[in-house]
Amino acid sequence: MTERGGSIDNEWDTTAYDDGHAFVFEHGRGVVDLLDVRPGERVLDLGCGTGHLTHEIADAGAEVVGLDSSKEMIETARETYPDVRFVRADAREFAFEEPFDAVFSNAALHWIPEQDAVLAAITDALKSGGRFVAELGGTGNLDAIISAVRTAAAQRGYDIENPWYFPSVGEYATKLESRGFEVRYATLFDRPTELEGGADGLAAWLDMFGDSLFESVPDADREEIVADAERELRDEQFEDGQWIADYRRLQVIAFRTTGRIELTE
């Protein structure tokens, strides 16, 4: 989850990311299972973050490349896994000379509103018959948290928009099919997720992942908005000393069956 609003210039605290939000890559292990790596395959991990899943794909026998827009994420990944190749690039416009058997992505693509550009780059990166295996936030993802923050911000005169891309199964399958993919698996499901940090877990989550949500809010007002959102959410999202984020995930497996299709308006 390393693109913020599609920008390549955002800064991440990778220590806090790994130590306080490990659920991001821990849940991603199920997506690695969907990838079903075959030894010797070339695999691109798109939005690789600190590289933990990239390393697991390499351990399964693949020739893997991890790609991320974040300088901090790539530096940490290279330090942690020096035997794995990591590249810093923008997910909307990357290119490689040699195509891949598979493109994998976990918890990254919903950060990028320009999804057509991302899918065009993925199409170009895959061999004919290559597969795209991904998990991202789906429609309804984080509705309760986003609504509470928007309500609290509106009470102070700030209009907050949802900065993320959370598609439905139908919407995303249509995008893939329009680019010549055959969608063989797509599912949307709830994944209530405990946030680490106890009573401070929601504030810590918003501090790590909420910069784009609070883009129009001055720092001086942000803390009070978070506190108001916590009060609104506490009855439904706080249990046994833990905050529960209302995650909904979309998983997809699609195969490239044709060359790139140029879309027209």
Short mmCIF file of C-alpha atoms in Angstrom, two decimals:
data_model
loop_
_atom_site.label_atom_id
_atom_site.label_comp_id
_atom_site.label_asym_id
_atom_site.label_seq_id
_atom_site.Cartn_x
_atom_site.Cartn_y
_atom_site.Cartn_z
CA MET A 1 0.00 0.00 0.00
CA THR A 2 2.53 2.49 -1.10
CA GLU A 3 1.01 4.90 -3.57
CA ARG A 4 -0.67 7.94 -2.04
CA GLY A 5 -2.88 9.68 -4.54
CA GLY A 6 -0.74 8.33 -7.36
CA SER A 7 2.23 10.46 -6.36
CA ILE A 8 5.78 9.17 -6.40
CA ASP A 9 7.01 11.73 -3.84
CA ASN A 10 5.32 10.66 -0.61
CA GLU A 11 7.35 9.76 2.45
CA TRP A 12 6.72 6.66 4.56
CA ASP A 13 7.92 5.63 8.01
CA THR A 14 8.80 2.06 7.08
CA THR A 15 9.63 1.03 10.64
CA ALA A 16 6.17 2.06 11.85
CA TYR A 17 4.64 0.46 8.75
CA ASP A 18 6.24 -2.93 9.44
CA ASP A 19 5.97 -2.85 13.23
CA GLY A 20 2.51 -1.35 13.64
CA HIS A 21 0.65 -2.41 10.49
CA ALA A 22 2.01 -5.86 9.71
CA PHE A 23 -1.51 -7.05 8.86
CA VAL A 24 -1.05 -5.48 5.41
CA PHE A 25 1.46 -8.08 4.25
CA GLU A 26 0.27 -10.84 6.60
CA HIS A 27 -3.15 -10.85 4.93
CA GLY A 28 -1.35 -10.75 1.59
CA ARG A 29 -0.03 -14.27 2.05
CA GLY A 30 -3.42 -15.55 0.92
CA VAL A 31 -2.99 -13.62 -2.32
CA VAL A 32 0.41 -15.26 -2.82
CA ASP A 33 -1.42 -18.59 -2.57
CA LEU A 34 -3.76 -17.42 -5.34
CA LEU A 35 -0.72 -16.55 -7.45
CA ASP A 36 0.35 -20.22 -7.32
CA VAL A 37 3.95 -19.51 -8.28
CA ARG A 38 5.70 -21.95 -10.59
CA PRO A 39 9.49 -22.25 -10.34
CA GLY A 40 11.29 -20.23 -12.98
CA GLU A 41 8.44 -17.82 -13.69
CA ARG A 42 9.07 -14.10 -14.02
CA VAL A 43 6.79 -12.26 -11.59
CA LEU A 44 6.31 -8.54 -10.97
CA ASP A 45 5.17 -7.51 -7.47
CA LEU A 46 3.42 -4.21 -8.14
CA GLY A 47 3.33 -1.96 -5.06
CA CYS A 48 5.71 -4.22 -3.16
CA GLY A 49 6.13 -2.02 -0.07
CA THR A 50 8.91 -3.27 2.19
CA GLY A 51 9.28 -6.44 0.17
CA HIS A 52 8.06 -9.20 2.47
CA LEU A 53 5.71 -10.79 -0.06
CA THR A 54 8.23 -10.23 -2.87
CA HIS A 55 10.68 -12.31 -0.87
CA GLU A 56 8.10 -15.06 -0.36
CA ILE A 57 7.44 -15.16 -4.11
CA ALA A 58 11.20 -15.47 -4.69
CA ASP A 59 11.38 -18.29 -2.14
CA ALA A 60 8.73 -20.13 -4.15
CA GLY A 61 11.16 -20.25 -7.07
CA ALA A 62 10.18 -17.23 -9.15
CA GLU A 63 12.45 -14.66 -10.74
CA VAL A 64 10.71 -11.73 -9.09
CA VAL A 65 10.98 -7.95 -9.33
CA GLY A 66 9.45 -5.73 -6.65
CA LEU A 67 8.23 -2.31 -7.83
CA ASP A 68 7.13 0.59 -5.67
CA SER A 69 6.87 4.36 -6.02
CA SER A 70 8.16 5.04 -2.50
CA LYS A 71 11.85 5.77 -2.03
CA GLU A 72 11.65 4.73 1.63
CA MET A 73 9.87 1.46 0.90
CA ILE A 74 12.35 0.47 -1.81
CA GLU A 75 15.36 1.35 0.35
CA THR A 76 14.03 -0.77 3.22
CA ALA A 77 13.18 -3.66 0.90
CA ARG A 78 16.69 -3.64 -0.59
CA GLU A 79 18.29 -3.55 2.86
CA THR A 80 16.10 -6.37 4.17
CA TYR A 81 16.27 -8.61 1.09
CA PRO A 82 19.51 -7.82 -0.78
CA ASP A 83 19.18 -10.89 -3.01
CA VAL A 84 15.85 -9.71 -4.48
CA ARG A 85 15.60 -7.08 -7.22
CA PHE A 86 13.61 -3.96 -6.32
CA VAL A 87 12.83 -1.04 -8.64
CA ARG A 88 11.43 2.39 -7.84
CA ALA A 89 8.87 3.39 -10.45
CA ASP A 90 5.38 4.81 -10.90
CA ALA A 91 2.69 2.13 -11.24
CA ARG A 92 0.96 4.24 -13.92
CA GLU A 93 3.86 4.30 -16.36
CA PHE A 94 6.43 1.60 -15.71
CA ALA A 95 7.98 -0.54 -18.44
CA PHE A 96 10.35 -3.51 -18.65
CA GLU A 97 12.17 -4.92 -21.67
CA GLU A 98 11.36 -8.54 -20.83
CA PRO A 99 7.70 -9.45 -20.19
CA PHE A 100 6.43 -11.23 -17.10
CA ASP A 101 4.51 -14.46 -16.64
CA ALA A 102 2.52 -12.85 -13.84
CA VAL A 103 1.84 -9.48 -12.24
CA PHE A 104 0.98 -9.66 -8.53
CA SER A 105 -0.35 -6.86 -6.34
CA ASN A 106 -1.50 -6.73 -2.72
CA ALA A 107 -3.12 -3.74 -1.01
CA ALA A 108 -1.64 -1.20 -3.41
CA LEU A 109 -3.86 -0.51 -6.40
CA HIS A 110 -6.65 1.23 -4.48
CA TRP A 111 -4.22 4.09 -3.82
CA ILE A 112 -4.22 5.03 -7.51
CA PRO A 113 -7.29 6.74 -9.00
CA GLU A 114 -5.80 6.56 -12.51
CA GLN A 115 -6.59 2.87 -12.77
CA ASP A 116 -6.80 2.81 -16.57
CA ALA A 117 -3.16 3.89 -16.79
CA VAL A 118 -2.16 1.20 -14.28
CA LEU A 119 -4.00 -1.53 -16.17
CA ALA A 120 -2.46 -0.39 -19.45
CA ALA A 121 1.02 -0.73 -17.92
CA ILE A 122 0.14 -4.15 -16.47
CA THR A 123 -1.13 -5.32 -19.86
CA ASP A 124 2.09 -4.25 -21.55
CA ALA A 125 4.18 -5.95 -18.85
CA LEU A 126 2.54 -9.37 -19.28
CA LYS A 127 3.23 -12.07 -21.81
CA SER A 128 0.29 -13.25 -23.87
CA GLY A 129 -1.41 -15.75 -21.59
CA GLY A 130 0.17 -14.18 -18.51
CA ARG A 131 -1.90 -13.68 -15.40
CA PHE A 132 -2.75 -10.74 -13.15
CA VAL A 133 -3.43 -11.67 -9.52
CA ALA A 134 -4.41 -8.90 -7.12
CA GLU A 135 -6.15 -7.89 -3.95
CA LEU A 136 -7.30 -4.32 -3.34
CA GLY A 137 -9.95 -2.48 -1.40
CA GLY A 138 -13.39 -3.13 -2.88
CA THR A 139 -16.63 -1.19 -2.87
CA GLY A 140 -17.69 -0.35 0.68
CA ASN A 141 -14.15 -0.64 2.02
CA LEU A 142 -13.70 1.51 5.15
CA ASP A 143 -17.13 3.10 4.73
CA ALA A 144 -17.64 3.56 8.48
CA ILE A 145 -14.22 5.12 9.09
CA ILE A 146 -14.37 7.40 6.05
CA SER A 147 -17.91 8.52 6.90
CA ALA A 148 -16.97 9.33 10.50
CA VAL A 149 -13.95 11.36 9.44
CA ARG A 150 -15.93 13.21 6.77
CA THR A 151 -18.69 14.04 9.25
CA ALA A 152 -16.23 15.33 11.85
CA ALA A 153 -14.41 17.37 9.22
CA ALA A 154 -17.65 18.84 7.85
CA GLN A 155 -18.55 20.09 11.31
CA ARG A 156 -15.40 22.23 11.09
CA GLY A 157 -16.09 23.40 7.56
CA TYR A 158 -13.89 20.96 5.63
CA ASP A 159 -15.19 18.95 2.68
CA ILE A 160 -13.28 15.67 2.53
CA GLU A 161 -13.47 13.43 -0.52
CA ASN A 162 -12.67 9.73 -0.57
CA PRO A 163 -9.18 9.67 -2.14
CA TRP A 164 -9.11 5.92 -2.77
CA TYR A 165 -10.35 3.71 -5.59
CA PHE A 166 -12.62 0.95 -4.27
CA PRO A 167 -14.30 -0.74 -7.26
CA SER A 168 -17.09 -3.30 -7.39
CA VAL A 169 -16.50 -6.73 -8.89
CA GLY A 170 -18.43 -5.74 -12.00
CA GLU A 171 -16.61 -2.46 -12.49
CA TYR A 172 -13.15 -3.98 -12.17
CA ALA A 173 -13.95 -7.04 -14.27
CA THR A 174 -15.28 -4.74 -17.01
CA LYS A 175 -12.08 -2.69 -16.97
CA LEU A 176 -10.00 -5.84 -17.30
CA GLU A 177 -12.13 -7.34 -20.05
CA SER A 178 -11.98 -4.09 -22.03
CA ARG A 179 -8.20 -4.53 -22.10
CA GLY A 180 -8.31 -8.07 -23.40
CA PHE A 181 -8.20 -9.96 -20.10
CA GLU A 182 -10.22 -13.05 -19.32
CA VAL A 183 -11.39 -12.77 -15.71
CA ARG A 184 -11.46 -16.25 -14.20
CA TYR A 185 -11.95 -15.34 -10.55
CA ALA A 186 -13.29 -12.26 -8.82
CA THR A 187 -14.75 -11.95 -5.34
CA LEU A 188 -15.66 -9.23 -2.85
CA PHE A 189 -15.66 -10.07 0.86
CA ASP A 190 -15.63 -8.50 4.31
CA ARG A 191 -12.43 -8.66 6.33
CA PRO A 192 -12.89 -6.92 9.70
CA THR A 193 -9.32 -6.16 10.74
CA GLU A 194 -7.97 -5.53 14.22
CA LEU A 195 -5.74 -2.47 14.28
CA GLU A 196 -2.60 -2.72 16.37
CA GLY A 197 -2.06 -0.21 19.16
CA GLY A 198 -5.03 -0.77 21.44
CA ALA A 199 -6.99 2.41 22.17
CA ASP A 200 -4.60 4.38 19.94
CA GLY A 201 -4.98 1.98 17.02
CA LEU A 202 -7.38 4.04 14.91
CA ALA A 203 -5.40 7.25 15.36
CA ALA A 204 -2.21 5.36 14.46
CA TRP A 205 -3.87 3.89 11.37
CA LEU A 206 -5.06 7.32 10.24
CA ASP A 207 -1.61 8.75 10.91
CA MET A 208 -0.02 6.08 8.70
CA PHE A 209 -2.57 5.84 5.90
CA GLY A 210 -4.79 8.93 6.14
CA ASP A 211 -2.65 11.74 4.72
CA SER A 212 -4.56 11.81 1.44
CA LEU A 213 -7.86 11.75 3.34
CA PHE A 214 -6.80 14.80 5.37
CA GLU A 215 -5.20 16.64 2.46
CA SER A 216 -7.50 19.68 2.82
CA VAL A 217 -7.33 19.77 6.63
CA PRO A 218 -4.72 21.86 8.50
CA ASP A 219 -2.61 19.89 10.97
CA ALA A 220 -3.99 22.04 13.81
CA ASP A 221 -7.50 20.62 13.27
CA ARG A 222 -6.60 17.06 12.37
CA GLU A 223 -6.23 15.75 15.94
CA GLU A 224 -9.68 17.02 16.97
CA ILE A 225 -11.29 15.55 13.85
CA VAL A 226 -9.73 12.17 14.63
CA ALA A 227 -10.97 12.37 18.23
CA ASP A 228 -14.51 13.17 17.06
CA ALA A 229 -14.39 10.29 14.58
CA GLU A 230 -13.28 7.95 17.36
CA ARG A 231 -16.25 8.97 19.48
CA GLU A 232 -18.65 8.32 16.61
CA LEU A 233 -17.14 4.92 15.81
CA ARG A 234 -16.49 3.59 19.30
CA ASP A 235 -19.78 1.73 19.82
CA GLU A 236 -19.47 -0.28 16.60
CA GLN A 237 -15.75 -0.42 15.81
CA PHE A 238 -14.08 -0.78 19.23
CA GLU A 239 -14.19 -4.17 20.94
CA ASP A 240 -12.20 -5.60 23.86
CA GLY A 241 -9.69 -2.78 23.75
CA GLN A 242 -9.08 -3.02 19.98
CA TRP A 243 -10.25 -0.93 17.04
CA ILE A 244 -11.74 -2.94 14.17
CA ALA A 245 -11.38 -1.48 10.67
CA ASP A 246 -14.25 -2.29 8.31
CA TYR A 247 -12.14 -3.67 5.48
CA ARG A 248 -13.76 -5.10 2.35
CA ARG A 249 -11.44 -6.69 -0.18
CA LEU A 250 -11.65 -7.44 -3.87
CA GLN A 251 -9.59 -10.35 -5.21
CA VAL A 252 -9.14 -11.04 -8.88
CA ILE A 253 -7.34 -13.46 -11.19
CA ALA A 254 -7.31 -12.52 -14.87
CA PHE A 255 -5.35 -13.75 -17.88
CA ARG A 256 -4.13 -11.61 -20.76
CA THR A 257 -5.59 -13.13 -23.91
CA THR A 258 -4.82 -10.43 -26.48
CA GLY A 259 -2.48 -7.57 -27.10
CA ARG A 260 -3.13 -4.17 -25.59
CA ILE A 261 -6.42 -2.63 -26.65
CA GLU A 262 -6.36 1.14 -27.15
CA LEU A 263 -9.45 2.60 -25.52
CA THR A 264 -11.24 5.60 -27.00
CA GLU A 265 -13.52 8.08 -25.27
#
